[in-house]
CSV table of C-alpha atoms and ligand atoms in Angstrom, one decimal:
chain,number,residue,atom,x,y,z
A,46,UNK,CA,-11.7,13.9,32.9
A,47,UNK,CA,-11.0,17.0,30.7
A,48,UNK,CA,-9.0,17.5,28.2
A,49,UNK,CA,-5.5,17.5,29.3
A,50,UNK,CA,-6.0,14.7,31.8
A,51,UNK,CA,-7.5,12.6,28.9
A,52,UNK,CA,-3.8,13.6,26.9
A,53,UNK,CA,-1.7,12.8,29.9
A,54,UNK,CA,-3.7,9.0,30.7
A,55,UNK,CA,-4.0,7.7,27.0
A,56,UNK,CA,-1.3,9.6,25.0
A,57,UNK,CA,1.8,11.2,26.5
A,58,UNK,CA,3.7,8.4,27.5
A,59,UNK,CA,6.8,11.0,27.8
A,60,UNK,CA,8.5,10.0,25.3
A,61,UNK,CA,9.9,11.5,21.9
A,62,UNK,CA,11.5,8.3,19.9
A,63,UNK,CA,13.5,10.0,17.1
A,64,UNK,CA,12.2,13.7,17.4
A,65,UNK,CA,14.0,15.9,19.3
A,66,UNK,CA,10.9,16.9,21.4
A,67,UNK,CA,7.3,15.2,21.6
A,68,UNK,CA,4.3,16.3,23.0
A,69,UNK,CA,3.6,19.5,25.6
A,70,UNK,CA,5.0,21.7,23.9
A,71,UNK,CA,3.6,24.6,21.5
A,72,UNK,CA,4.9,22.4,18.3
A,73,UNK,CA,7.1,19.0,18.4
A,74,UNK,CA,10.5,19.3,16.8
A,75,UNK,CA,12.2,16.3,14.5
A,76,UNK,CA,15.4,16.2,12.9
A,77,UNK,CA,15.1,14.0,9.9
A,78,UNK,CA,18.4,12.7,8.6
A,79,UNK,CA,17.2,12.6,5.3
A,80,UNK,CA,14.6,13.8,3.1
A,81,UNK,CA,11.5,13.7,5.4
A,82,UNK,CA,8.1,11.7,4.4
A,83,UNK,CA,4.9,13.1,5.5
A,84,UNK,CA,1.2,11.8,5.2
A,85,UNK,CA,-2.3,11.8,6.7
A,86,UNK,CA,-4.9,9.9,6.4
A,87,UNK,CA,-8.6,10.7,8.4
A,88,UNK,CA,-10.9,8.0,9.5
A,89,UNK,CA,-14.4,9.1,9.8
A,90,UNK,CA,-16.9,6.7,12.1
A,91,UNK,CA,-19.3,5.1,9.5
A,92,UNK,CA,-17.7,5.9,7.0
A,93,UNK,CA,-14.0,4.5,7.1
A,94,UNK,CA,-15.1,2.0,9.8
A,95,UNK,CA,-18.3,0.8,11.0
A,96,UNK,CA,-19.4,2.6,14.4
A,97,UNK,CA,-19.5,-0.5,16.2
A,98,UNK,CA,-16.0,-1.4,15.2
A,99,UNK,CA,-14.1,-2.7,18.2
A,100,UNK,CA,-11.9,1.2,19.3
A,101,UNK,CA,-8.4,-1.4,19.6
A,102,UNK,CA,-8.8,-2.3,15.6
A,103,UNK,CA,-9.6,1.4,15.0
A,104,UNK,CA,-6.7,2.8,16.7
A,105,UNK,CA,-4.3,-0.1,15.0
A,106,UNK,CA,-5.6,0.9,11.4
A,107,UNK,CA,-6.0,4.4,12.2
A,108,UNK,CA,-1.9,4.5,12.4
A,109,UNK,CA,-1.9,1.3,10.1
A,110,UNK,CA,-3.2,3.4,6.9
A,111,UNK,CA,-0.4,5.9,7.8
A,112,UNK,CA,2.3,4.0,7.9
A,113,UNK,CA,1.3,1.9,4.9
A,114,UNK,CA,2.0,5.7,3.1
A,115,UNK,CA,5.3,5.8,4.4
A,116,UNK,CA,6.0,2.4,3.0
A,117,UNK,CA,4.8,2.7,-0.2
A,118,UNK,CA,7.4,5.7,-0.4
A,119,UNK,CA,10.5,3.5,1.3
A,120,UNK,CA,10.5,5.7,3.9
A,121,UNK,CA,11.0,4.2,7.7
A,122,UNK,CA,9.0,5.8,10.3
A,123,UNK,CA,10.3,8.8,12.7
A,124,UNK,CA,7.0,9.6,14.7
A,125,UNK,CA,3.2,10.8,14.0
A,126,UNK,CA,0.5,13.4,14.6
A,127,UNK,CA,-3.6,12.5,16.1
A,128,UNK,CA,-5.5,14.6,16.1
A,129,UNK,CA,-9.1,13.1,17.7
A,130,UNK,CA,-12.8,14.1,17.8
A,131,UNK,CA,-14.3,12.2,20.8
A,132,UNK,CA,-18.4,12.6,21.1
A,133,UNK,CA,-17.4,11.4,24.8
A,134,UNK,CA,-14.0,11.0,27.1
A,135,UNK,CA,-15.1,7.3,27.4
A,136,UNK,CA,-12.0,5.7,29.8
A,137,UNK,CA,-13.0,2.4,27.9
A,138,UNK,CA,-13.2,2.6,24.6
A,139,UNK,CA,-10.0,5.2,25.1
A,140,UNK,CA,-8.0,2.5,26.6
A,141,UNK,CA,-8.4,0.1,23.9
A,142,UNK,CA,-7.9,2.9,21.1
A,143,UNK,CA,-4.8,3.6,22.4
A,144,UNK,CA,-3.7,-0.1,23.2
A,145,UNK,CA,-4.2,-0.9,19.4
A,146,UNK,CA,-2.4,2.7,18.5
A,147,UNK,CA,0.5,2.1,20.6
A,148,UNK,CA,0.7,-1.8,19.6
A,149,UNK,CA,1.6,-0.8,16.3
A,150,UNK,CA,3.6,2.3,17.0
A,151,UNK,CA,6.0,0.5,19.4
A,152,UNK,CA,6.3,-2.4,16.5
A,153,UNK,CA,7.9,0.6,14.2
A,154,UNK,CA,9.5,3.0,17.4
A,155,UNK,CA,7.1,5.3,15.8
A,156,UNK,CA,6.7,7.9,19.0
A,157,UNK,CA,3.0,9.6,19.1
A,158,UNK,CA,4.7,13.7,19.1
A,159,UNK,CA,1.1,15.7,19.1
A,160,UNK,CA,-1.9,16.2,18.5
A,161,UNK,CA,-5.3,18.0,19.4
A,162,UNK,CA,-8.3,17.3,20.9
A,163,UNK,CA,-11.7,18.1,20.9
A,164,UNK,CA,-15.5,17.4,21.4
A,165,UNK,CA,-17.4,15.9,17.7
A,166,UNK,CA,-18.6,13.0,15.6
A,167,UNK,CA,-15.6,10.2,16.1
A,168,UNK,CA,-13.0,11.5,13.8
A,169,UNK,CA,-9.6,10.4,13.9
A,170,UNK,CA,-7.1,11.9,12.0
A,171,UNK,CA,-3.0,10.8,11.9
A,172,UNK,CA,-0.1,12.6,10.3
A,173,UNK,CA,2.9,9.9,9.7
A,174,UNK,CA,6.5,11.3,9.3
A,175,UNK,CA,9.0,9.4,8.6
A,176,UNK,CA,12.8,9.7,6.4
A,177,UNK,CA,14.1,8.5,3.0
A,178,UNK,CA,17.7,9.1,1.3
A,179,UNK,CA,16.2,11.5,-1.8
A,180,UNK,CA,17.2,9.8,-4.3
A,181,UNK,CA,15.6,6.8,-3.3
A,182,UNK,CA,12.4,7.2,-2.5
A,183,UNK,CA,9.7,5.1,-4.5
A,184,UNK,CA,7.6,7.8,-6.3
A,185,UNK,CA,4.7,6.4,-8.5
A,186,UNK,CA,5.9,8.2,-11.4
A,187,UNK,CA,8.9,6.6,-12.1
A,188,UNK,CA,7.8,3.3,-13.9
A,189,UNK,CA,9.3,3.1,-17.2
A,190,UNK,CA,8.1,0.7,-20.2
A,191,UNK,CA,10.0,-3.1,-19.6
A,192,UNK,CA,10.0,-2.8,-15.7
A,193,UNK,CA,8.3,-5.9,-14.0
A,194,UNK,CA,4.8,-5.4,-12.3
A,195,UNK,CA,4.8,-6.8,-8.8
A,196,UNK,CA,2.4,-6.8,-5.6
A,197,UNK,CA,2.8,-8.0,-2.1
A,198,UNK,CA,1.2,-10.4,-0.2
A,199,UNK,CA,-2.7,-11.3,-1.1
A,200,UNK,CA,-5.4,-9.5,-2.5
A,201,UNK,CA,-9.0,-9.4,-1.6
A,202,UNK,CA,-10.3,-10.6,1.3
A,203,UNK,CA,-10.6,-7.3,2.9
A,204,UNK,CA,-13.1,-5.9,0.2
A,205,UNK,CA,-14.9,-9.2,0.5
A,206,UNK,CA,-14.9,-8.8,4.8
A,207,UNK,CA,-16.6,-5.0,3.9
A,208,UNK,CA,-19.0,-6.4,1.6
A,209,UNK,CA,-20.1,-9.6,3.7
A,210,UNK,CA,-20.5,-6.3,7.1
A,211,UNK,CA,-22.7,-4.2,4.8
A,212,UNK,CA,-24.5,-7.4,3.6
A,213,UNK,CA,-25.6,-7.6,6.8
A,214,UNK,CA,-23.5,-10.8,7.5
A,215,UNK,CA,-20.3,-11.6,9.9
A,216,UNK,CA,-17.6,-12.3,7.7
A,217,UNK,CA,-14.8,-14.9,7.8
A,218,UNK,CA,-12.1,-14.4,10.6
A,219,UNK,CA,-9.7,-14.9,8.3
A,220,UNK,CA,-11.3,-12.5,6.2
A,221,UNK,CA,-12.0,-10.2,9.2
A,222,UNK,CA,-8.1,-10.2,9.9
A,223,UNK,CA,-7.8,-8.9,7.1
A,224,UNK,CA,-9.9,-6.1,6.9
A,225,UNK,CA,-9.1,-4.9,10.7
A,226,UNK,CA,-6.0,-5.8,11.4
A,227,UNK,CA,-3.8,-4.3,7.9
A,228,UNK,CA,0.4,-4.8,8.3
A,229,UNK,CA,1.9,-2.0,6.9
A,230,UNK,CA,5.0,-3.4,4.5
A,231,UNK,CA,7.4,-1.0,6.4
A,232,UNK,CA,10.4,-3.5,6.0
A,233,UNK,CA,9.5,-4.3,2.4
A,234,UNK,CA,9.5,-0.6,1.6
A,235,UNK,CA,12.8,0.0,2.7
A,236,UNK,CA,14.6,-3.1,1.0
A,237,UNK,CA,12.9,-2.4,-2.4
A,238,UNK,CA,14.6,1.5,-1.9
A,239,UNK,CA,17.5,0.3,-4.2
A,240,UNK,CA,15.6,-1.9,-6.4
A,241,UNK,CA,12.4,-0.9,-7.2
A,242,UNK,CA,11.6,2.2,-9.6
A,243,UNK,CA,7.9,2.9,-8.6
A,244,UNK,CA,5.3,1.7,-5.8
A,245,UNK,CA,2.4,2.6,-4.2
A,246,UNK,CA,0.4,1.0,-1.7
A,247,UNK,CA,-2.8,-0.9,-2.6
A,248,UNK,CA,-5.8,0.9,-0.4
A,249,UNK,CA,-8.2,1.3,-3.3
A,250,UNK,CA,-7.8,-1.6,-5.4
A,251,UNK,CA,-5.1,-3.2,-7.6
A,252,UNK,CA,-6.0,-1.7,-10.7
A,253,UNK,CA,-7.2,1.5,-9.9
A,254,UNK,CA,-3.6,2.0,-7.8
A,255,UNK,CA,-1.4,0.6,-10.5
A,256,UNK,CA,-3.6,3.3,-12.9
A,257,UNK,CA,-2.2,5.8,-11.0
A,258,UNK,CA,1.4,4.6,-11.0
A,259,UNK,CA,0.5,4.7,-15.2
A,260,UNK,CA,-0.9,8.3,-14.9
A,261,UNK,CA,1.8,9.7,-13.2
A,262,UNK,CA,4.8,7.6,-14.8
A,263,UNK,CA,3.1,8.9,-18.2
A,264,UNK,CA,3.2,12.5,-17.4
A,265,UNK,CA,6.6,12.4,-16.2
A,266,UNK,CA,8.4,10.6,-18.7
A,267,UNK,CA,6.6,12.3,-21.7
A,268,UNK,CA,5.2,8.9,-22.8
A,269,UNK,CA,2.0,6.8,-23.1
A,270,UNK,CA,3.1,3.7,-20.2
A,271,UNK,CA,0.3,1.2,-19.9
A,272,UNK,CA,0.4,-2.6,-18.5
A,273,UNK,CA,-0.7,-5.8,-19.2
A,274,UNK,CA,-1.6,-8.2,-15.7
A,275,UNK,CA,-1.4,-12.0,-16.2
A,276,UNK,CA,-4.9,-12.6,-14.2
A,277,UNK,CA,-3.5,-16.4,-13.0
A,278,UNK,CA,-0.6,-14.8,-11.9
A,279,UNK,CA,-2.3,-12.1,-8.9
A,280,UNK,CA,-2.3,-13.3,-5.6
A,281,UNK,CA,-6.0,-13.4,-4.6
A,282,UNK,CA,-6.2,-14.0,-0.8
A,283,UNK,CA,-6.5,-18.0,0.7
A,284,UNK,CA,-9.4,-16.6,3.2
A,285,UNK,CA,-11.7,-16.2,-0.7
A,286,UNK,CA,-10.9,-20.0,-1.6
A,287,UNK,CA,-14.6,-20.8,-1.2
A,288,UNK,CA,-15.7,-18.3,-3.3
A,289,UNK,CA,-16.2,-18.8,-7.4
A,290,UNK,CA,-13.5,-18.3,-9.6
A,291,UNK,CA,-14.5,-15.0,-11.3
A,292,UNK,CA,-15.7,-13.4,-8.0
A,293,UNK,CA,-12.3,-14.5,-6.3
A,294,UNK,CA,-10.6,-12.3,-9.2
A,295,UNK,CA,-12.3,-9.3,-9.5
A,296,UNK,CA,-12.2,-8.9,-5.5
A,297,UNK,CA,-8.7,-9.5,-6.1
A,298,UNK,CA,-8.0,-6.9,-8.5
A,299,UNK,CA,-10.7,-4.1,-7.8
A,300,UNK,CA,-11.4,-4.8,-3.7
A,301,UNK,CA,-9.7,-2.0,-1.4
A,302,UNK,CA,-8.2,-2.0,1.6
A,303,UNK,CA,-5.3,-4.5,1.3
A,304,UNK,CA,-2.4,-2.1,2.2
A,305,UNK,CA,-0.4,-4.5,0.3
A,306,UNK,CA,2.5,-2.8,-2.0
A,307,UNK,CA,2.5,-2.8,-6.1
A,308,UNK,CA,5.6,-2.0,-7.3
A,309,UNK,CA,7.2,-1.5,-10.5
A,310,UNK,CA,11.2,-2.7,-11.1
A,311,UNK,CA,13.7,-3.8,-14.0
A,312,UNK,CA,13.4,-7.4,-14.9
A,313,UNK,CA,17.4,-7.0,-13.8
A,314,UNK,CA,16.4,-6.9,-9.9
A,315,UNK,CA,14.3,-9.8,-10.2
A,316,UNK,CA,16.8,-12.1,-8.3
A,317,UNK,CA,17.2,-9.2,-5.7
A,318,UNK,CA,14.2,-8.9,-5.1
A,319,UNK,CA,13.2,-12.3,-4.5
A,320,UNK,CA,16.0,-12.8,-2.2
A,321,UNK,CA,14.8,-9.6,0.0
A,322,UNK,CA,11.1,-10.8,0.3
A,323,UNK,CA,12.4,-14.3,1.3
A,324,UNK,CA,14.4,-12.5,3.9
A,325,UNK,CA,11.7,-10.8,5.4
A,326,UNK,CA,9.1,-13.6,4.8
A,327,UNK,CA,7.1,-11.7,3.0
A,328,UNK,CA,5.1,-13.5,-0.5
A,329,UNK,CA,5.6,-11.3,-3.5
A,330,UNK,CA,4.6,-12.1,-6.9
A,331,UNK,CA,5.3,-10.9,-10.1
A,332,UNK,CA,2.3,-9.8,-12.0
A,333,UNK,CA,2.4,-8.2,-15.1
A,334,UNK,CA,5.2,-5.9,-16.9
A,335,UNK,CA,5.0,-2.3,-17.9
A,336,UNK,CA,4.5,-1.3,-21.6
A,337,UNK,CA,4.0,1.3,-24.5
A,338,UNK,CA,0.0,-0.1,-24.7
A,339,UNK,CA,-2.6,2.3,-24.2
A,340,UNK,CA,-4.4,1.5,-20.9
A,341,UNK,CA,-4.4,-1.6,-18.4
A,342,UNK,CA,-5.2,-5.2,-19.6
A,343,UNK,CA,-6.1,-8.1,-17.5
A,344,UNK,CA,-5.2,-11.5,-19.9
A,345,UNK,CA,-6.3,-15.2,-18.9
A,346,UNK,CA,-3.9,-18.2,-19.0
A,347,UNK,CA,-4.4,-18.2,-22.2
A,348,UNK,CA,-3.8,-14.3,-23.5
A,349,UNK,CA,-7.2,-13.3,-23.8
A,350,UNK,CA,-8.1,-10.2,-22.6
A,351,UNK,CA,-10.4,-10.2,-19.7
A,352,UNK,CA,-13.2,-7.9,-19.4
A,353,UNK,CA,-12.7,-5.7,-16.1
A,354,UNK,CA,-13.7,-2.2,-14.4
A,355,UNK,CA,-10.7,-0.7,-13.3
A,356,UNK,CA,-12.4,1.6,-11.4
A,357,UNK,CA,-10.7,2.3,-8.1
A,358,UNK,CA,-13.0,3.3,-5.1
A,359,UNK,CA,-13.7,7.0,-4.9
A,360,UNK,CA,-15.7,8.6,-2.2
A,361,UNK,CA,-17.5,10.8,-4.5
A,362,UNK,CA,-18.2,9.1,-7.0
B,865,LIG,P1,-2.1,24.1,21.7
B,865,LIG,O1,-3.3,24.7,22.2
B,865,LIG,O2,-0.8,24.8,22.0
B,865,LIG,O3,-2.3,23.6,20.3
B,865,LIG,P2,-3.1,21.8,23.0
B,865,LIG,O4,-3.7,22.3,24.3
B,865,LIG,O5,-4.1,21.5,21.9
B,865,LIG,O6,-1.9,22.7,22.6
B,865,LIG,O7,-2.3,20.4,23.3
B,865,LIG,C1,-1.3,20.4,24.3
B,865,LIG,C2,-0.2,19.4,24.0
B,865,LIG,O8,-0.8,18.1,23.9
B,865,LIG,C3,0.4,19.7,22.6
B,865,LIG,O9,1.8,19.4,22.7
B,865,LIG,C4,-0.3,18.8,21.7
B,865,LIG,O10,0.5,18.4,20.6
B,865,LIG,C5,-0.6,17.6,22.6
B,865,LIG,N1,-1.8,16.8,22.2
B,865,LIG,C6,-3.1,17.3,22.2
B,865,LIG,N2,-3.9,16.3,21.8
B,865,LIG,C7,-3.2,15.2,21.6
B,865,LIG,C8,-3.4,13.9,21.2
B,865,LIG,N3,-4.7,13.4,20.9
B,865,LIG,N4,-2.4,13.0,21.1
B,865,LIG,C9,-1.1,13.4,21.4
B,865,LIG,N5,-0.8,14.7,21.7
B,865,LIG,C10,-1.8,15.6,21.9
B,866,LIG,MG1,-4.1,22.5,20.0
């Protein structure tokens, strides 16, 4: 199989979505009706995954990661970018790759446009575009002191799936789920466009991500932002029930790889935005509020201050 009839079997399926023109040609061509989103994310084998990871969960979270950008901007998918190192042209492990890719794409009508292929270590890499109205997209640096802290869904498990693999163990499914199988908050995105000032999306840890939203909403509005978490109040994931109390929490706020959204809004839209999660039947909860305080403060039921590293993960570190 060379190159070009690998293309033609796992990846043009002839069609272009919303671009004007997909793959074959020198360069695809979109038209984005608004201002247009763009992101990549690369997935190195034994690094971002572990090599024996089954190729259908790589190519879902491969595209997953992406669109999980895209969301945490409000911006709704047009069409994406692979480009793939293969050490082989392995029909197999190709057909599941693309099963899980497409799976996902088709979910969003998120057409694959082009790419490039070529002979190395198992490298996947995905550019996402998608569109937003300007004025609406969720930027991290516009949270201003009063708004409400909020995250989506559960926190957790996923870091606790990654530690339990490199323990040497086989983690909970439920765990596992969470860890392969990520659901980008697409939908969620969009509806908090008109409601939410900030967001990001949670891929290295709740409080390394919501430092970043403080870093950037700080330099922009000329001000010191920080935030204080109520620590009952975050959403650690059902799959970590077994574990102890203190060990549930911190995988809940430093743990990576939840792809859930943090978002940052006026106590006004509170109402709004409950109504637009229940719509989509998606759990939200609200988790802290954004202040003039130096720094980011976990507190117990009670008000005291908890003692945590918010150090997000960092790959050279
Ligand atoms: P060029 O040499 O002009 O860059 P290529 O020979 O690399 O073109 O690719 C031919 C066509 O196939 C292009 O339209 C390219 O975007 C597309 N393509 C290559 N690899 C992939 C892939 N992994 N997935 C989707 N499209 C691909
Ligand atoms: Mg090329």
């Amino acid at each position: 199989m060379d190159e070009f009839a690998l293309i033609r079997r796992f990846f043009d399926r002839g069609a272009a979505g919303d671009a004007l023109l997909g793959i074959g040609d020198d360069c695809a061509l979109l038209a984005p009706p608004d201002a247009l989103a763009v992101t990549t994310d690369m997935l190195v084998g034994g690094r971002h995954f572990f090599d024996e990871a089954r190729p259908r969960v790589i190519g879902h979270k491969s595209l997953a990661v992406n669109l999980s950008d895209l969301a945490a901007m409000g911006a709704e998918p047009l069409a994406f970018t692979l480009a793939l190192a293969l050490p082989a042209a392995d029909a197999a492990w190709l057909t599941e790759f693309s099963a899980g890719l497409f799976e996902l794409a088709d979910r969003h009508r998120c057409a694959l446009i082009g790419g490039d292929t070529t002979r190395g270590p198992l490298n996947i890499c995905i550019t996402a575009f998608g569109h937003v109205p300007r004025e609406q997209a969720l930027r991290r640096d516009r949270a201003r002191a009063g708004d409400d802290l909020w995250v989506s869904g559960e926190l957790g498990a996923a870091a606790h799936a990654v530690a339990e693999r490199q323990a040497g163990r086989v983690a909970a499914d439920a765990a596992a789920a969470r860890l392969d199988w990520p659901v980008p908050r697409i939908e969620l995105g969009v509806a908090l466009r008109a409601l939410a000032h900030a967001a990001i999306d949670v891929s290295d840890g709740l409080l390394g991500d919501v430092g970043h939203v403080l870093e950037r909403s700080s330099a922009a509005a000329g001000e010191v932002l920080g935030a204080e978490i109520d620590g009952p109040a975050v959403p650690v994931d059902a799959a970590l029930a077994a574990l102890p109390e203190p060990m549930r929490l911190a995988l809940a706020l430093a743990g990576g790889d939840d792809y859930e959204l943090a978002f940052t809004a006026p106590p006004a839209s509170r109402a709004r935005i409950d109504a637009a999660a229940a719509d989509l039947g998606i759990r939200i909860s609200r988790i802290g509020r954004i202040d003039r305080e130096p720094g980011l403060r976990v507190v117990d039921r009670d008000g005291r201050r908890l003692p945590v590293n918010a150090r997000s993960f960092d790959h050279f570190r």
